[in-house]
PDB file of C-alpha atoms in Angstrom:
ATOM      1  CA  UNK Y 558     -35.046  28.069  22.565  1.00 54.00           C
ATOM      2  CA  UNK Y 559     -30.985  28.836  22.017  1.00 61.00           C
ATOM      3  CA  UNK Y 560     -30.399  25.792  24.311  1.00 63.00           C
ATOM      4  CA  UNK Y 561     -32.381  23.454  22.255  1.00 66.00           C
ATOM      5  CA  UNK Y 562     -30.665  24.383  19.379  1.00 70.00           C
ATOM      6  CA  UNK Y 563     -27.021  23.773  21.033  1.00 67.00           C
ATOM      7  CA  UNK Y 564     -28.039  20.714  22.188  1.00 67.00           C
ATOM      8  CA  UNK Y 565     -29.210  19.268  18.959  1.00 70.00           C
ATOM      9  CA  UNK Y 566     -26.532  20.429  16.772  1.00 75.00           C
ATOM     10  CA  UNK Y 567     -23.927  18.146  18.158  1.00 71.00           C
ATOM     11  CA  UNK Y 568     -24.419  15.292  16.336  1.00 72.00           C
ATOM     12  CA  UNK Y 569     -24.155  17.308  12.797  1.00 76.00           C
ATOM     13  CA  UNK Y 570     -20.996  18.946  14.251  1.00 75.00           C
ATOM     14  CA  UNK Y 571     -19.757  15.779  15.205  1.00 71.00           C
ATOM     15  CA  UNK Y 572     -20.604  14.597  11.684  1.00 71.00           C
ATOM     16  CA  UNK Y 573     -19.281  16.805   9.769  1.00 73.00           C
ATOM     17  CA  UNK Y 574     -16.210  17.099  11.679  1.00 70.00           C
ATOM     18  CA  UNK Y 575     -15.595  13.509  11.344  1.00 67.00           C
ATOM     19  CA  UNK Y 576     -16.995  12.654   7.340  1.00 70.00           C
ATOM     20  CA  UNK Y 577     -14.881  16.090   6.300  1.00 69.00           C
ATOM     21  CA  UNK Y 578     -11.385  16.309   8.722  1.00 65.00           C
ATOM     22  CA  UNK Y 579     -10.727  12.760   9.249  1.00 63.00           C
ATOM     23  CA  UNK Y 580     -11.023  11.197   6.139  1.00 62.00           C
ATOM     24  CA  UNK Y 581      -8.305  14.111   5.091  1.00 63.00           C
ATOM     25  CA  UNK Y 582      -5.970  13.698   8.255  1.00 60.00           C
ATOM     26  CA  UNK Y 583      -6.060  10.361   8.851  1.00 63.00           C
ATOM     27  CA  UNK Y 584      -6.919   6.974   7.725  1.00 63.00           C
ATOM     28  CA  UNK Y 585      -9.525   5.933   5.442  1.00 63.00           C
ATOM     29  CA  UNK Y 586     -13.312   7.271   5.393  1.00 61.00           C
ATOM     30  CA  UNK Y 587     -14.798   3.868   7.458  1.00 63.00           C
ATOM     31  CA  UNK Y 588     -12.832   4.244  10.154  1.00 62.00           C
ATOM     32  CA  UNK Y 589     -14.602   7.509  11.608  1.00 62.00           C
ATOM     33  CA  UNK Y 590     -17.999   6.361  10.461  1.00 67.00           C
ATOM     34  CA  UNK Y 591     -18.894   4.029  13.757  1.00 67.00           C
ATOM     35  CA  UNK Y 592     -17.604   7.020  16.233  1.00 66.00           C
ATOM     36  CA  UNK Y 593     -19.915   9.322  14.343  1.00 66.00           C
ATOM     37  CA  UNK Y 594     -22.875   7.356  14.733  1.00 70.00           C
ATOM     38  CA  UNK Y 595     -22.358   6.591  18.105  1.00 71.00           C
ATOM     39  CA  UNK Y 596     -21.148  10.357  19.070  1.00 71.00           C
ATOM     40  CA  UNK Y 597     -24.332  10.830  16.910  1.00 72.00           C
ATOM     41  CA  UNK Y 598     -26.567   8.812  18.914  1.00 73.00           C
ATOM     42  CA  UNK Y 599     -25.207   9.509  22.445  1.00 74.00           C
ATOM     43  CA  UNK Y 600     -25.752  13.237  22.063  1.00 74.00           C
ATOM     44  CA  UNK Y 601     -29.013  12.933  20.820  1.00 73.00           C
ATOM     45  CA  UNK Y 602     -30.602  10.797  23.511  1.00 71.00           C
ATOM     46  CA  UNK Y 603     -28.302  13.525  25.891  1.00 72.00           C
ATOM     47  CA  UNK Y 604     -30.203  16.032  24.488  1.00 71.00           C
ATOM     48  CA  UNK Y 605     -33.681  14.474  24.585  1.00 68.00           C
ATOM     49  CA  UNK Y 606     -32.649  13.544  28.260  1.00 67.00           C
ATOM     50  CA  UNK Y 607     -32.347  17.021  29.176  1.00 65.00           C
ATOM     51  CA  UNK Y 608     -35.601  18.241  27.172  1.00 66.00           C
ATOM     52  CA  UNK Y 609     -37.541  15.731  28.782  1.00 62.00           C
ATOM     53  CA  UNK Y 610     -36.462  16.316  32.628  1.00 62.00           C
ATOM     54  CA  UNK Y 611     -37.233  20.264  32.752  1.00 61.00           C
ATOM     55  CA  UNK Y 612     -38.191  20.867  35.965  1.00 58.00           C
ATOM     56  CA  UNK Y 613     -39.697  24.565  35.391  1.00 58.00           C
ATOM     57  CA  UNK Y 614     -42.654  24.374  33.460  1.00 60.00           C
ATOM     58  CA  UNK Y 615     -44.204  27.288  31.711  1.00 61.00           C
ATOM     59  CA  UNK Y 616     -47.756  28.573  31.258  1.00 65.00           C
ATOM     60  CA  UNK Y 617     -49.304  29.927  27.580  1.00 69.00           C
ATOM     61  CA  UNK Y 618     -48.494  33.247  28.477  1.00 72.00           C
ATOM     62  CA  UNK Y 619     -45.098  32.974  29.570  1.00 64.00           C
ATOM     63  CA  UNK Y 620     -41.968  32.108  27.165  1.00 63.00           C
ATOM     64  CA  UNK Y 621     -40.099  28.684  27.442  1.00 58.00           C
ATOM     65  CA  UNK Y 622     -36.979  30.798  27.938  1.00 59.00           C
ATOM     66  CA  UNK Y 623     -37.831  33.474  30.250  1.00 60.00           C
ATOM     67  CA  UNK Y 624     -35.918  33.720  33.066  1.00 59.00           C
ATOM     68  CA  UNK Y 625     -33.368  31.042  31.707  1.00 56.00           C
ATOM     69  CA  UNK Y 626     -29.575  32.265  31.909  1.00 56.00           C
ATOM     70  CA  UNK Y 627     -25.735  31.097  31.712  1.00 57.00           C
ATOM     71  CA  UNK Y 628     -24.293  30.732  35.638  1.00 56.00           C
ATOM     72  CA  UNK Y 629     -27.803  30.531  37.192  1.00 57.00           C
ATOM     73  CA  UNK Y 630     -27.429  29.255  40.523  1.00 61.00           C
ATOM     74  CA  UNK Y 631     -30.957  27.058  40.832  1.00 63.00           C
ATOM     75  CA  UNK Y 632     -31.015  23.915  38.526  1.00 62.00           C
ATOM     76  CA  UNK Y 633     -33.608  23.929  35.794  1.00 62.00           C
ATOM     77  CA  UNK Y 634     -33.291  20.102  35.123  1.00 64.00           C
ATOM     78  CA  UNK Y 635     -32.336  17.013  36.806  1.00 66.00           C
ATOM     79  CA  UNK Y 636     -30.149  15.032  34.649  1.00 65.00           C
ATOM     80  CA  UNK Y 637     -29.660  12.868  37.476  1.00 67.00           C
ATOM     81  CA  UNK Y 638     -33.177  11.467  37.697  1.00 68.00           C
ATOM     82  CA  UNK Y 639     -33.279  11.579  33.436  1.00 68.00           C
ATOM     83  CA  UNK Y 640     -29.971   9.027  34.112  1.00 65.00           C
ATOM     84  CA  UNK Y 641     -31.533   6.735  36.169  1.00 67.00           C
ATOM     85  CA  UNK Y 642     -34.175   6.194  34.301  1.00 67.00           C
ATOM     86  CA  UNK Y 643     -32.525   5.262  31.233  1.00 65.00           C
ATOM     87  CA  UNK Y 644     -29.536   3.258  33.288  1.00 66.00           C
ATOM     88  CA  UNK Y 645     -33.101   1.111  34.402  1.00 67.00           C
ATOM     89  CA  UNK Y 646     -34.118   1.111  30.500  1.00 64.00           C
ATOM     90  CA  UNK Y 647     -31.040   0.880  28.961  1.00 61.00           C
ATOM     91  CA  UNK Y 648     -27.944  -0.244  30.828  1.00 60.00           C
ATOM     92  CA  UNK Y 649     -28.522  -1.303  34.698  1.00 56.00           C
ATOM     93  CA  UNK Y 650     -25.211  -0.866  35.950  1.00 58.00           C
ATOM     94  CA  UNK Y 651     -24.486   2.677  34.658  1.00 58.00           C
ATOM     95  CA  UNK Y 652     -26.359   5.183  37.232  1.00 61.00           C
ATOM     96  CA  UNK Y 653     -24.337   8.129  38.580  1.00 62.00           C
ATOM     97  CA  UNK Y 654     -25.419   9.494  42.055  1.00 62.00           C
ATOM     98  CA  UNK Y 655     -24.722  13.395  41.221  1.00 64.00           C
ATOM     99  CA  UNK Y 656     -24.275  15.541  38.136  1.00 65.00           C
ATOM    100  CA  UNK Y 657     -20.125  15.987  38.411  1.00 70.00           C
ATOM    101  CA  UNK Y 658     -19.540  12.353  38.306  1.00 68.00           C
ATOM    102  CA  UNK Y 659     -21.998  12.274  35.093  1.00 66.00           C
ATOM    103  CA  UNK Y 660     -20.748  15.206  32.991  1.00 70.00           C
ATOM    104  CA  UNK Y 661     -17.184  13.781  33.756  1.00 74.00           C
ATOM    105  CA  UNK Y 662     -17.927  10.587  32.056  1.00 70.00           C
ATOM    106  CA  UNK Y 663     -19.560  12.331  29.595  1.00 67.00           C
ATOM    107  CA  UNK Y 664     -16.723  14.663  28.984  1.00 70.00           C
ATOM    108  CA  UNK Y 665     -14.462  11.508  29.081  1.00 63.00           C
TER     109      UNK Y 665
END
């Protein structure tokens, strides 16, 4: 549940970050506005990506988090697949072949 969490709050850190710091370091309020909605937007559909392409699934007994932790060495999603199938949706040219190459554009 922690994860879920994480992954949805960075669009309101990236919102208030920009609507509070950069309007006070830097130029004027609109300029931060369209990289807010778009940081906004692209971690949002990143996090929905990752949601929806769990590969572990749970029963009714069983928490949604159990046996979940930082450095595991098994993969509990594959963003790779979640990719591809918005690159078909979305934008056709964009598809990454393993998770490094993707987390470095996203880092980037």
């Amino acid at each position: 549940m922690y994860w879920i969490v994480v992954s949805y709050s960075a669009p309101v850190a990236t919102a208030t970050t920009v609507f509070l710091i950069y309007p006070i370091g830097q130029e004027s309020f609109s300029d931060g506005v369209t990289g807010v909605c778009d940081g906004s937007l692209f971690s949002a559909i990143y996090g929905s990506l990752v949601t929806s392409s769990l590969i572990r699934e749970t029963t009714e007994n069983e928490p949604a988090n159990e046996d979940y932790r930082f450095s595991q060495e098994e993969e509990t999603y594959n963003i790779v697949a979640a990719h591809d199938y918005f690159g078909q949706l979305i934008f056709q040219y964009a598809r990454f072949n393993n998770s490094r190459s993707l987390h470095f554009f996203l880092a980037a």
